[in-house]
PDB file of C-alpha atoms in Angstrom:
ATOM      1  CA  MET A   1     167.794  55.626  24.863  1.00 51.00           C
ATOM      2  CA  GLU A   2     169.857  52.473  25.468  1.00 46.00           C
ATOM      3  CA  ILE A   3     169.349  49.645  27.989  1.00 51.00           C
ATOM      4  CA  VAL A   4     172.158  47.152  28.598  1.00 50.00           C
ATOM      5  CA  THR A   5     170.909  43.558  28.578  1.00 51.00           C
ATOM      6  CA  ALA A   6     173.448  40.744  29.141  1.00 52.00           C
ATOM      7  CA  GLY A   7     176.214  43.161  28.310  1.00 53.00           C
ATOM      8  CA  ILE A   8     174.631  44.115  24.961  1.00 52.00           C
ATOM      9  CA  PRO A   9     173.175  47.618  24.546  1.00 50.00           C
ATOM     10  CA  VAL A  10     169.566  47.566  23.260  1.00 48.00           C
ATOM     11  CA  ARG A  11     168.084  50.737  21.820  1.00 54.00           C
ATOM     12  CA  THR A  12     164.525  51.536  22.937  1.00 56.00           C
ATOM     13  CA  GLU A  13     162.107  54.221  21.735  1.00 57.00           C
ATOM     14  CA  LYS A  14     160.635  56.906  23.936  1.00 67.00           C
ATOM     15  CA  PRO A  15     156.964  56.302  24.786  1.00 73.00           C
ATOM     16  CA  ARG A  16     155.853  59.442  22.931  1.00 78.00           C
ATOM     17  CA  ARG A  17     157.686  58.466  19.773  1.00 81.00           C
ATOM     18  CA  ARG A  18     156.344  54.909  19.993  1.00 82.00           C
ATOM     19  CA  LEU A  19     152.818  56.292  20.345  1.00 81.00           C
ATOM     20  CA  LEU A  20     153.260  58.524  17.291  1.00 84.00           C
ATOM     21  CA  ARG A  21     154.604  55.602  15.252  1.00 85.00           C
ATOM     22  CA  THR A  22     151.590  53.483  16.225  1.00 85.00           C
ATOM     23  CA  ILE A  23     149.148  56.264  15.339  1.00 84.00           C
ATOM     24  CA  TRP A  24     150.839  56.779  11.974  1.00 87.00           C
ATOM     25  CA  LYS A  25     150.819  53.042  11.285  1.00 87.00           C
ATOM     26  CA  TYR A  26     147.064  52.783  11.878  1.00 87.00           C
ATOM     27  CA  LYS A  27     146.202  56.311  10.701  1.00 86.00           C
ATOM     28  CA  TRP A  28     143.323  55.225   8.464  1.00 89.00           C
ATOM     29  CA  LEU A  29     141.679  53.235  11.252  1.00 88.00           C
ATOM     30  CA  TYR A  30     141.937  56.259  13.534  1.00 87.00           C
ATOM     31  CA  ALA A  31     140.512  58.415  10.742  1.00 90.00           C
ATOM     32  CA  LEU A  32     137.447  56.146  10.646  1.00 91.00           C
ATOM     33  CA  LEU A  33     137.131  56.537  14.411  1.00 89.00           C
ATOM     34  CA  LEU A  34     137.180  60.344  14.359  1.00 91.00           C
ATOM     35  CA  PRO A  35     133.532  60.978  13.284  1.00 92.00           C
ATOM     36  CA  ALA A  36     132.198  58.692  16.034  1.00 91.00           C
ATOM     37  CA  LEU A  37     134.562  60.244  18.579  1.00 91.00           C
ATOM     38  CA  ALA A  38     133.502  63.753  17.555  1.00 93.00           C
ATOM     39  CA  TRP A  39     129.828  62.782  17.853  1.00 93.00           C
ATOM     40  CA  VAL A  40     130.348  61.425  21.394  1.00 91.00           C
ATOM     41  CA  ILE A  41     132.254  64.550  22.483  1.00 92.00           C
ATOM     42  CA  VAL A  42     129.770  67.021  20.998  1.00 91.00           C
ATOM     43  CA  PHE A  43     126.535  65.308  22.016  1.00 89.00           C
ATOM     44  CA  ASP A  44     127.534  63.387  25.153  1.00 83.00           C
ATOM     45  CA  TYR A  45     130.338  65.217  26.937  1.00 86.00           C
ATOM     46  CA  LEU A  46     129.964  68.913  26.084  1.00 86.00           C
ATOM     47  CA  PRO A  47     126.295  68.991  27.228  1.00 83.00           C
ATOM     48  CA  LEU A  48     127.420  67.774  30.667  1.00 82.00           C
ATOM     49  CA  TYR A  49     128.175  71.412  31.483  1.00 83.00           C
ATOM     50  CA  GLY A  50     124.417  71.957  31.452  1.00 82.00           C
ATOM     51  CA  ILE A  51     124.183  69.961  34.691  1.00 84.00           C
ATOM     52  CA  SER A  52     125.306  73.125  36.456  1.00 86.00           C
ATOM     53  CA  ILE A  53     121.815  74.650  36.051  1.00 87.00           C
ATOM     54  CA  ALA A  54     120.606  72.145  38.655  1.00 88.00           C
ATOM     55  CA  PHE A  55     122.614  74.128  41.215  1.00 89.00           C
ATOM     56  CA  MET A  56     121.489  77.597  40.155  1.00 87.00           C
ATOM     57  CA  ASP A  57     118.302  79.565  39.757  1.00 86.00           C
ATOM     58  CA  TYR A  58     118.696  79.447  36.011  1.00 83.00           C
ATOM     59  CA  ASN A  59     117.299  82.237  33.878  1.00 80.00           C
ATOM     60  CA  VAL A  60     117.339  81.796  30.106  1.00 78.00           C
ATOM     61  CA  ILE A  61     117.839  85.515  29.472  1.00 77.00           C
ATOM     62  CA  GLN A  62     120.671  85.901  31.995  1.00 79.00           C
ATOM     63  CA  GLY A  63     122.378  82.680  30.920  1.00 78.00           C
ATOM     64  CA  PHE A  64     124.880  80.542  32.822  1.00 76.00           C
ATOM     65  CA  GLY A  65     127.147  83.372  33.872  1.00 76.00           C
ATOM     66  CA  ALA A  66     124.607  85.715  35.479  1.00 79.00           C
ATOM     67  CA  SER A  67     122.180  83.176  36.979  1.00 81.00           C
ATOM     68  CA  LYS A  68     122.258  82.942  40.769  1.00 85.00           C
ATOM     69  CA  TRP A  69     123.818  79.862  42.387  1.00 87.00           C
ATOM     70  CA  VAL A  70     121.523  78.238  44.961  1.00 87.00           C
ATOM     71  CA  GLY A  71     123.457  75.065  45.806  1.00 86.00           C
ATOM     72  CA  PHE A  72     121.272  72.075  46.694  1.00 88.00           C
ATOM     73  CA  ALA A  73     118.056  74.074  47.106  1.00 89.00           C
ATOM     74  CA  HIS A  74     116.356  72.392  44.126  1.00 89.00           C
ATOM     75  CA  PHE A  75     117.280  68.942  45.388  1.00 91.00           C
ATOM     76  CA  ARG A  76     115.756  69.703  48.779  1.00 92.00           C
ATOM     77  CA  GLU A  77     112.627  70.951  47.023  1.00 90.00           C
ATOM     78  CA  LEU A  78     112.381  67.730  45.046  1.00 90.00           C
ATOM     79  CA  PHE A  79     112.639  65.444  48.053  1.00 90.00           C
ATOM     80  CA  ALA A  80     109.993  67.534  49.810  1.00 91.00           C
ATOM     81  CA  SER A  81     107.612  67.157  46.863  1.00 89.00           C
ATOM     82  CA  GLU A  82     105.036  64.358  47.058  1.00 91.00           C
ATOM     83  CA  MET A  83     104.674  64.344  43.254  1.00 91.00           C
ATOM     84  CA  PHE A  84     108.390  63.760  42.775  1.00 91.00           C
ATOM     85  CA  LEU A  85     108.481  60.985  45.383  1.00 92.00           C
ATOM     86  CA  ASN A  86     105.477  59.320  43.744  1.00 92.00           C
ATOM     87  CA  ALA A  87     107.134  59.539  40.312  1.00 91.00           C
ATOM     88  CA  PHE A  88     110.361  58.185  41.827  1.00 91.00           C
ATOM     89  CA  ARG A  89     108.507  55.229  43.367  1.00 92.00           C
ATOM     90  CA  ASN A  90     106.611  54.472  40.158  1.00 92.00           C
ATOM     91  CA  THR A  91     109.829  54.629  38.140  1.00 92.00           C
ATOM     92  CA  LEU A  92     111.550  52.100  40.372  1.00 91.00           C
ATOM     93  CA  LEU A  93     108.632  49.662  40.279  1.00 92.00           C
ATOM     94  CA  ILE A  94     107.918  49.896  36.543  1.00 92.00           C
ATOM     95  CA  SER A  95     111.611  49.789  35.608  1.00 91.00           C
ATOM     96  CA  LEU A  96     112.210  46.790  37.852  1.00 90.00           C
ATOM     97  CA  TYR A  97     109.303  44.897  36.288  1.00 91.00           C
ATOM     98  CA  LYS A  98     110.472  45.853  32.799  1.00 90.00           C
ATOM     99  CA  MET A  99     114.061  44.883  33.573  1.00 87.00           C
ATOM    100  CA  ILE A 100     112.998  41.406  34.697  1.00 89.00           C
ATOM    101  CA  SER A 101     110.666  40.783  31.756  1.00 89.00           C
ATOM    102  CA  GLY A 102     112.978  42.477  29.260  1.00 85.00           C
ATOM    103  CA  PHE A 103     115.891  40.386  30.498  1.00 86.00           C
ATOM    104  CA  ILE A 104     114.215  36.968  30.632  1.00 90.00           C
ATOM    105  CA  CYS A 105     111.906  37.120  27.580  1.00 90.00           C
ATOM    106  CA  PRO A 106     114.653  37.737  24.951  1.00 91.00           C
ATOM    107  CA  ILE A 107     116.704  34.839  26.339  1.00 91.00           C
ATOM    108  CA  LEU A 108     113.735  32.473  26.177  1.00 91.00           C
ATOM    109  CA  LEU A 109     112.861  33.735  22.689  1.00 91.00           C
ATOM    110  CA  ALA A 110     116.430  33.271  21.442  1.00 90.00           C
ATOM    111  CA  LEU A 111     116.601  29.750  22.881  1.00 90.00           C
ATOM    112  CA  SER A 112     113.256  28.888  21.271  1.00 89.00           C
ATOM    113  CA  LEU A 113     114.232  30.281  17.865  1.00 89.00           C
ATOM    114  CA  ASN A 114     117.544  28.423  18.007  1.00 87.00           C
ATOM    115  CA  GLU A 115     115.711  25.107  18.406  1.00 85.00           C
ATOM    116  CA  ILE A 116     113.571  25.592  15.280  1.00 85.00           C
ATOM    117  CA  ARG A 117     114.939  23.431  12.462  1.00 83.00           C
ATOM    118  CA  THR A 118     112.630  24.543   9.618  1.00 85.00           C
ATOM    119  CA  LYS A 119     114.554  27.461   8.101  1.00 85.00           C
ATOM    120  CA  TRP A 120     111.675  29.264   6.356  1.00 86.00           C
ATOM    121  CA  PHE A 121     109.512  29.124   9.477  1.00 87.00           C
ATOM    122  CA  LYS A 122     112.408  30.299  11.669  1.00 85.00           C
ATOM    123  CA  LYS A 123     113.147  33.285   9.401  1.00 86.00           C
ATOM    124  CA  THR A 124     109.460  34.212   9.162  1.00 88.00           C
ATOM    125  CA  LEU A 125     109.069  34.079  12.944  1.00 87.00           C
ATOM    126  CA  GLN A 126     112.237  36.117  13.456  1.00 85.00           C
ATOM    127  CA  THR A 127     110.966  38.815  11.114  1.00 86.00           C
ATOM    128  CA  ALA A 128     107.584  38.864  12.854  1.00 87.00           C
ATOM    129  CA  VAL A 129     109.063  39.378  16.330  1.00 87.00           C
ATOM    130  CA  TYR A 130     111.599  41.975  15.104  1.00 86.00           C
ATOM    131  CA  LEU A 131     109.067  44.220  13.334  1.00 87.00           C
ATOM    132  CA  PRO A 132     107.489  45.875  16.418  1.00 87.00           C
ATOM    133  CA  ARG A 133     110.910  47.331  17.296  1.00 87.00           C
ATOM    134  CA  PHE A 134     110.745  49.551  14.203  1.00 88.00           C
ATOM    135  CA  VAL A 135     107.265  50.918  14.967  1.00 88.00           C
ATOM    136  CA  SER A 136     107.154  54.186  16.926  1.00 89.00           C
ATOM    137  CA  TRP A 137     105.351  54.314  20.252  1.00 91.00           C
ATOM    138  CA  VAL A 138     102.868  56.774  18.762  1.00 91.00           C
ATOM    139  CA  VAL A 139     101.656  54.127  16.314  1.00 92.00           C
ATOM    140  CA  TYR A 140     102.176  51.197  18.689  1.00 91.00           C
ATOM    141  CA  GLY A 141     100.344  53.020  21.469  1.00 89.00           C
ATOM    142  CA  GLY A 142      97.411  53.674  19.135  1.00 90.00           C
ATOM    143  CA  ILE A 143      97.243  49.967  18.271  1.00 90.00           C
ATOM    144  CA  ILE A 144      97.271  49.027  21.959  1.00 90.00           C
ATOM    145  CA  THR A 145      94.510  51.555  22.690  1.00 89.00           C
ATOM    146  CA  LEU A 146      92.345  50.043  19.957  1.00 89.00           C
ATOM    147  CA  LEU A 147      93.007  46.491  21.140  1.00 88.00           C
ATOM    148  CA  LEU A 148      92.053  47.375  24.724  1.00 87.00           C
ATOM    149  CA  SER A 149      89.013  49.495  23.837  1.00 86.00           C
ATOM    150  CA  PRO A 150      85.914  48.421  25.839  1.00 82.00           C
ATOM    151  CA  GLU A 151      83.669  48.756  22.759  1.00 81.00           C
ATOM    152  CA  THR A 152      85.649  47.545  19.751  1.00 80.00           C
ATOM    153  CA  GLY A 153      88.804  46.037  21.316  1.00 83.00           C
ATOM    154  CA  VAL A 154      89.659  42.431  20.540  1.00 86.00           C
ATOM    155  CA  ILE A 155      90.611  41.722  24.168  1.00 85.00           C
ATOM    156  CA  ASN A 156      87.214  42.777  25.491  1.00 83.00           C
ATOM    157  CA  LYS A 157      85.427  40.890  22.713  1.00 86.00           C
ATOM    158  CA  ILE A 158      87.155  37.724  23.915  1.00 86.00           C
ATOM    159  CA  VAL A 159      86.173  38.545  27.512  1.00 83.00           C
ATOM    160  CA  GLU A 160      82.537  39.007  26.442  1.00 84.00           C
ATOM    161  CA  TRP A 161      82.657  35.752  24.489  1.00 86.00           C
ATOM    162  CA  PHE A 162      83.537  33.929  27.724  1.00 84.00           C
ATOM    163  CA  GLY A 163      80.697  35.672  29.553  1.00 82.00           C
ATOM    164  CA  GLY A 164      82.634  38.493  31.219  1.00 80.00           C
ATOM    165  CA  LYS A 165      82.039  42.233  31.207  1.00 84.00           C
ATOM    166  CA  PRO A 166      84.197  44.593  29.104  1.00 82.00           C
ATOM    167  CA  VAL A 167      86.727  46.635  31.047  1.00 83.00           C
ATOM    168  CA  TYR A 168      88.651  49.692  29.834  1.00 85.00           C
ATOM    169  CA  LEU A 169      92.004  48.413  31.016  1.00 85.00           C
ATOM    170  CA  LEU A 170      93.942  51.605  30.262  1.00 87.00           C
ATOM    171  CA  VAL A 171      92.005  53.579  32.871  1.00 88.00           C
ATOM    172  CA  GLU A 172      92.240  50.917  35.569  1.00 88.00           C
ATOM    173  CA  PRO A 173      95.176  51.604  37.951  1.00 88.00           C
ATOM    174  CA  ALA A 174      95.363  47.922  38.887  1.00 89.00           C
ATOM    175  CA  TYR A 175      96.134  46.910  35.274  1.00 89.00           C
ATOM    176  CA  PHE A 176      98.127  49.868  33.948  1.00 91.00           C
ATOM    177  CA  ARG A 177     101.598  48.779  35.117  1.00 91.00           C
ATOM    178  CA  ILE A 178     100.981  45.266  33.823  1.00 91.00           C
ATOM    179  CA  ILE A 179     100.036  46.711  30.422  1.00 91.00           C
ATOM    180  CA  LEU A 180     103.233  48.783  30.363  1.00 91.00           C
ATOM    181  CA  VAL A 181     105.419  45.786  31.154  1.00 92.00           C
ATOM    182  CA  VAL A 182     103.722  43.359  28.745  1.00 91.00           C
ATOM    183  CA  THR A 183     103.576  45.758  25.779  1.00 92.00           C
ATOM    184  CA  ASP A 184     107.192  46.811  26.292  1.00 91.00           C
ATOM    185  CA  ALA A 185     108.327  43.174  26.325  1.00 90.00           C
ATOM    186  CA  MET A 186     106.301  42.414  23.170  1.00 90.00           C
ATOM    187  CA  LYS A 187     107.830  45.369  21.358  1.00 90.00           C
ATOM    188  CA  GLU A 188     111.473  44.978  22.370  1.00 88.00           C
ATOM    189  CA  MET A 189     112.183  41.299  23.014  1.00 89.00           C
ATOM    190  CA  GLY A 190     112.562  40.375  19.334  1.00 87.00           C
ATOM    191  CA  TRP A 191     115.263  42.958  18.809  1.00 86.00           C
ATOM    192  CA  ALA A 192     117.066  42.085  22.061  1.00 85.00           C
ATOM    193  CA  ALA A 193     117.041  38.387  21.138  1.00 89.00           C
ATOM    194  CA  ILE A 194     119.355  39.128  18.181  1.00 88.00           C
ATOM    195  CA  ILE A 195     122.319  39.528  20.535  1.00 89.00           C
ATOM    196  CA  TYR A 196     121.695  36.168  22.197  1.00 91.00           C
ATOM    197  CA  LEU A 197     121.173  34.440  18.836  1.00 90.00           C
ATOM    198  CA  ALA A 198     124.525  35.822  17.678  1.00 88.00           C
ATOM    199  CA  ALA A 199     126.190  34.533  20.863  1.00 90.00           C
ATOM    200  CA  ILE A 200     124.582  31.091  20.386  1.00 90.00           C
ATOM    201  CA  ALA A 201     125.764  30.984  16.754  1.00 87.00           C
ATOM    202  CA  GLY A 202     129.336  31.411  18.011  1.00 88.00           C
ATOM    203  CA  LEU A 203     129.241  28.255  20.155  1.00 88.00           C
ATOM    204  CA  ASN A 204     131.215  25.213  19.029  1.00 87.00           C
ATOM    205  CA  PRO A 205     128.840  22.794  17.201  1.00 86.00           C
ATOM    206  CA  GLU A 206     131.088  19.853  18.059  1.00 88.00           C
ATOM    207  CA  VAL A 207     130.067  20.199  21.699  1.00 87.00           C
ATOM    208  CA  TYR A 208     126.405  19.752  20.696  1.00 86.00           C
ATOM    209  CA  GLU A 209     127.295  16.765  18.530  1.00 86.00           C
ATOM    210  CA  ALA A 210     129.126  15.145  21.437  1.00 88.00           C
ATOM    211  CA  ALA A 211     126.159  15.784  23.720  1.00 87.00           C
ATOM    212  CA  VAL A 212     123.790  14.173  21.194  1.00 86.00           C
ATOM    213  CA  MET A 213     126.074  11.134  20.987  1.00 87.00           C
ATOM    214  CA  ASP A 214     125.906  10.884  24.790  1.00 85.00           C
ATOM    215  CA  GLY A 215     122.098  10.914  24.665  1.00 85.00           C
ATOM    216  CA  ALA A 216     121.472  14.440  25.976  1.00 84.00           C
ATOM    217  CA  THR A 217     117.982  15.761  25.284  1.00 85.00           C
ATOM    218  CA  ARG A 218     117.333  19.228  23.831  1.00 86.00           C
ATOM    219  CA  PHE A 219     116.472  20.566  27.261  1.00 87.00           C
ATOM    220  CA  ARG A 220     119.713  19.260  28.758  1.00 89.00           C
ATOM    221  CA  ARG A 221     121.715  20.701  25.861  1.00 88.00           C
ATOM    222  CA  ILE A 222     120.136  24.099  26.530  1.00 88.00           C
ATOM    223  CA  ILE A 223     120.808  23.916  30.285  1.00 88.00           C
ATOM    224  CA  HIS A 224     124.337  22.514  30.185  1.00 87.00           C
ATOM    225  CA  ILE A 225     125.750  23.899  26.907  1.00 88.00           C
ATOM    226  CA  THR A 226     123.825  26.857  25.508  1.00 89.00           C
ATOM    227  CA  LEU A 227     123.170  28.847  28.684  1.00 89.00           C
ATOM    228  CA  PRO A 228     126.715  28.438  30.122  1.00 87.00           C
ATOM    229  CA  GLY A 229     128.123  29.280  26.677  1.00 88.00           C
ATOM    230  CA  ILE A 230     126.305  32.618  26.486  1.00 88.00           C
ATOM    231  CA  SER A 231     126.571  33.451  30.201  1.00 85.00           C
ATOM    232  CA  GLY A 232     129.141  36.196  29.516  1.00 84.00           C
ATOM    233  CA  THR A 233     126.772  37.903  27.066  1.00 86.00           C
ATOM    234  CA  ILE A 234     123.875  37.542  29.515  1.00 86.00           C
ATOM    235  CA  ILE A 235     125.868  39.225  32.296  1.00 84.00           C
ATOM    236  CA  VAL A 236     126.961  42.137  30.092  1.00 83.00           C
ATOM    237  CA  ILE A 237     123.382  42.748  28.897  1.00 85.00           C
ATOM    238  CA  PHE A 238     122.134  42.553  32.480  1.00 84.00           C
ATOM    239  CA  ILE A 239     124.663  45.171  33.648  1.00 82.00           C
ATOM    240  CA  LEU A 240     123.697  47.494  30.797  1.00 80.00           C
ATOM    241  CA  ARG A 241     119.993  47.084  31.596  1.00 83.00           C
ATOM    242  CA  VAL A 242     120.625  47.918  35.248  1.00 83.00           C
ATOM    243  CA  GLY A 243     122.018  51.263  34.078  1.00 78.00           C
ATOM    244  CA  TYR A 244     118.554  52.106  32.707  1.00 80.00           C
ATOM    245  CA  LEU A 245     116.795  51.248  35.966  1.00 82.00           C
ATOM    246  CA  MET A 246     115.631  54.861  36.358  1.00 83.00           C
ATOM    247  CA  SER A 247     114.342  55.085  32.773  1.00 82.00           C
ATOM    248  CA  ALA A 248     110.857  53.611  32.624  1.00 83.00           C
ATOM    249  CA  GLY A 249     110.088  54.666  29.044  1.00 83.00           C
ATOM    250  CA  LEU A 250     108.977  58.239  28.347  1.00 86.00           C
ATOM    251  CA  ASP A 251     107.496  57.554  24.886  1.00 89.00           C
ATOM    252  CA  GLN A 252     105.455  54.602  26.058  1.00 90.00           C
ATOM    253  CA  VAL A 253     104.016  56.249  29.160  1.00 90.00           C
ATOM    254  CA  LEU A 254     103.225  59.527  27.384  1.00 88.00           C
ATOM    255  CA  ASN A 255     101.223  57.670  24.744  1.00 89.00           C
ATOM    256  CA  LEU A 256      99.355  55.370  27.124  1.00 89.00           C
ATOM    257  CA  TYR A 257      98.756  57.076  30.440  1.00 86.00           C
ATOM    258  CA  ASN A 258      95.840  59.371  31.357  1.00 85.00           C
ATOM    259  CA  PRO A 259      94.605  61.243  34.461  1.00 85.00           C
ATOM    260  CA  MET A 260      92.822  58.109  35.735  1.00 88.00           C
ATOM    261  CA  VAL A 261      96.124  56.228  36.141  1.00 89.00           C
ATOM    262  CA  PHE A 262      98.316  59.199  36.986  1.00 88.00           C
ATOM    263  CA  GLU A 263      98.951  57.915  40.520  1.00 89.00           C
ATOM    264  CA  VAL A 264     100.511  54.647  39.281  1.00 90.00           C
ATOM    265  CA  GLY A 265     101.757  55.786  35.862  1.00 88.00           C
ATOM    266  CA  ASP A 266     103.615  59.054  36.445  1.00 89.00           C
ATOM    267  CA  ILE A 267     107.370  58.409  36.227  1.00 91.00           C
ATOM    268  CA  LEU A 268     110.497  60.544  36.519  1.00 90.00           C
ATOM    269  CA  ASP A 269     110.710  61.077  32.759  1.00 90.00           C
ATOM    270  CA  THR A 270     107.163  62.417  32.550  1.00 90.00           C
ATOM    271  CA  TYR A 271     107.740  64.464  35.708  1.00 90.00           C
ATOM    272  CA  ILE A 272     110.877  66.032  34.191  1.00 90.00           C
ATOM    273  CA  TYR A 273     109.014  66.673  30.924  1.00 89.00           C
ATOM    274  CA  ARG A 274     106.116  68.300  32.751  1.00 89.00           C
ATOM    275  CA  VAL A 275     108.271  70.443  35.048  1.00 88.00           C
ATOM    276  CA  GLY A 276     110.914  71.384  32.481  1.00 86.00           C
ATOM    277  CA  ILE A 277     108.886  71.837  29.282  1.00 84.00           C
ATOM    278  CA  GLU A 278     105.355  72.664  30.415  1.00 82.00           C
ATOM    279  CA  GLN A 279     106.180  74.650  33.585  1.00 82.00           C
ATOM    280  CA  PHE A 280     109.568  75.844  32.225  1.00 83.00           C
ATOM    281  CA  SER A 281     111.311  75.191  35.554  1.00 85.00           C
ATOM    282  CA  LEU A 282     114.558  74.115  33.949  1.00 86.00           C
ATOM    283  CA  SER A 283     116.650  74.036  37.122  1.00 89.00           C
ATOM    284  CA  LEU A 284     114.204  71.781  38.945  1.00 89.00           C
ATOM    285  CA  ALA A 285     113.973  69.445  35.948  1.00 89.00           C
ATOM    286  CA  ALA A 286     117.768  69.331  35.670  1.00 89.00           C
ATOM    287  CA  ALA A 287     118.063  68.468  39.376  1.00 90.00           C
ATOM    288  CA  ALA A 288     115.634  65.568  38.921  1.00 90.00           C
ATOM    289  CA  ASP A 289     117.623  64.360  35.921  1.00 88.00           C
ATOM    290  CA  VAL A 290     120.885  64.535  37.897  1.00 89.00           C
ATOM    291  CA  ILE A 291     119.371  62.327  40.615  1.00 89.00           C
ATOM    292  CA  LYS A 292     118.239  59.887  37.949  1.00 88.00           C
ATOM    293  CA  GLY A 293     121.693  59.776  36.347  1.00 86.00           C
ATOM    294  CA  ILE A 294     123.572  59.319  39.633  1.00 88.00           C
ATOM    295  CA  ILE A 295     121.372  56.398  40.679  1.00 87.00           C
ATOM    296  CA  GLY A 296     121.814  54.737  37.281  1.00 84.00           C
ATOM    297  CA  PHE A 297     125.595  55.153  37.464  1.00 85.00           C
ATOM    298  CA  VAL A 298     125.778  53.703  40.980  1.00 87.00           C
ATOM    299  CA  MET A 299     123.596  50.751  39.974  1.00 84.00           C
ATOM    300  CA  VAL A 300     125.925  49.944  37.058  1.00 83.00           C
ATOM    301  CA  LEU A 301     128.930  49.936  39.402  1.00 85.00           C
ATOM    302  CA  ILE A 302     127.167  47.666  41.891  1.00 84.00           C
ATOM    303  CA  ALA A 303     125.939  45.259  39.204  1.00 81.00           C
ATOM    304  CA  ASN A 304     129.382  45.118  37.638  1.00 80.00           C
ATOM    305  CA  GLN A 305     131.041  44.248  40.971  1.00 83.00           C
ATOM    306  CA  ILE A 306     128.437  41.563  41.694  1.00 78.00           C
ATOM    307  CA  ALA A 307     128.997  40.058  38.217  1.00 75.00           C
ATOM    308  CA  LYS A 308     132.745  39.965  38.798  1.00 77.00           C
ATOM    309  CA  ARG A 309     132.320  38.169  42.105  1.00 76.00           C
ATOM    310  CA  ILE A 310     129.856  35.624  40.723  1.00 71.00           C
ATOM    311  CA  ASN A 311     131.325  34.824  37.314  1.00 67.00           C
ATOM    312  CA  ASP A 312     134.501  36.919  37.105  1.00 67.00           C
ATOM    313  CA  SER A 313     132.870  38.775  34.211  1.00 66.00           C
ATOM    314  CA  GLY A 314     132.042  42.455  33.833  1.00 63.00           C
ATOM    315  CA  ILE A 315     132.142  45.359  31.426  1.00 66.00           C
ATOM    316  CA  PHE A 316     135.113  47.043  33.157  1.00 69.00           C
TER     317      PHE A 316
END
């Protein structure tokens, strides 16, 4: 194909041929991408067909083809169920508390670690706050249960030392959500702080040197240099966390809750587990999961638009 420019014919390639040339040029990079792409397709996109069981009276023996379609019947059943509405309400509250603590604590931790000048102490502290991330909730939950035990728990021993009475906090509805939020923040904030530390490491050190020459204190350097410098990273992490607003932590709740705190501790994940696995009502569980996914998707879109309006920054 030829295009005449200033009286001189210029030969251009067809888009398809240009695409093939580009792929061939970077063939080894695309080859490295293939395993990850295949994993996403097989485990993320192909299972999406399973959403259809939320709209049918699914029978494992009959399969997808022979099961009867019932439309939105399961969704109507869910919204008429008091247990589902209670789990929905608990999920929103616990996730909102976790999102706030899990968003603020890593930033504060990263800023604090960045201000430590003794290298060995900084590395030791970093390792200490990272370690809980690699401990499963089965083990971590057992540790928490021991710490909060009314007989041998360290927390209650301290309460008794100050003249108070021991309380089994894990069976008290008033304290259970607080325990979930605090223990989740303690376990995850060290790992989440890595991203902010990496963003801080990428800031120009000359800006800090100029601020020191101008007499800026550490606090002012944090407020006027560090935080604005990592604001893009903060916004992206916030948007991603909003997408998990309807995920309050299945592993954590399963290992910590009990019948005494069921009213304030039952969440959508445990409800789906109970209905789908224990009661084997797969269609009803799938319908609940669809609701959860739609809300998360909508929240990501809203958060992304708000971020664009505030700071002209988003993930898409």
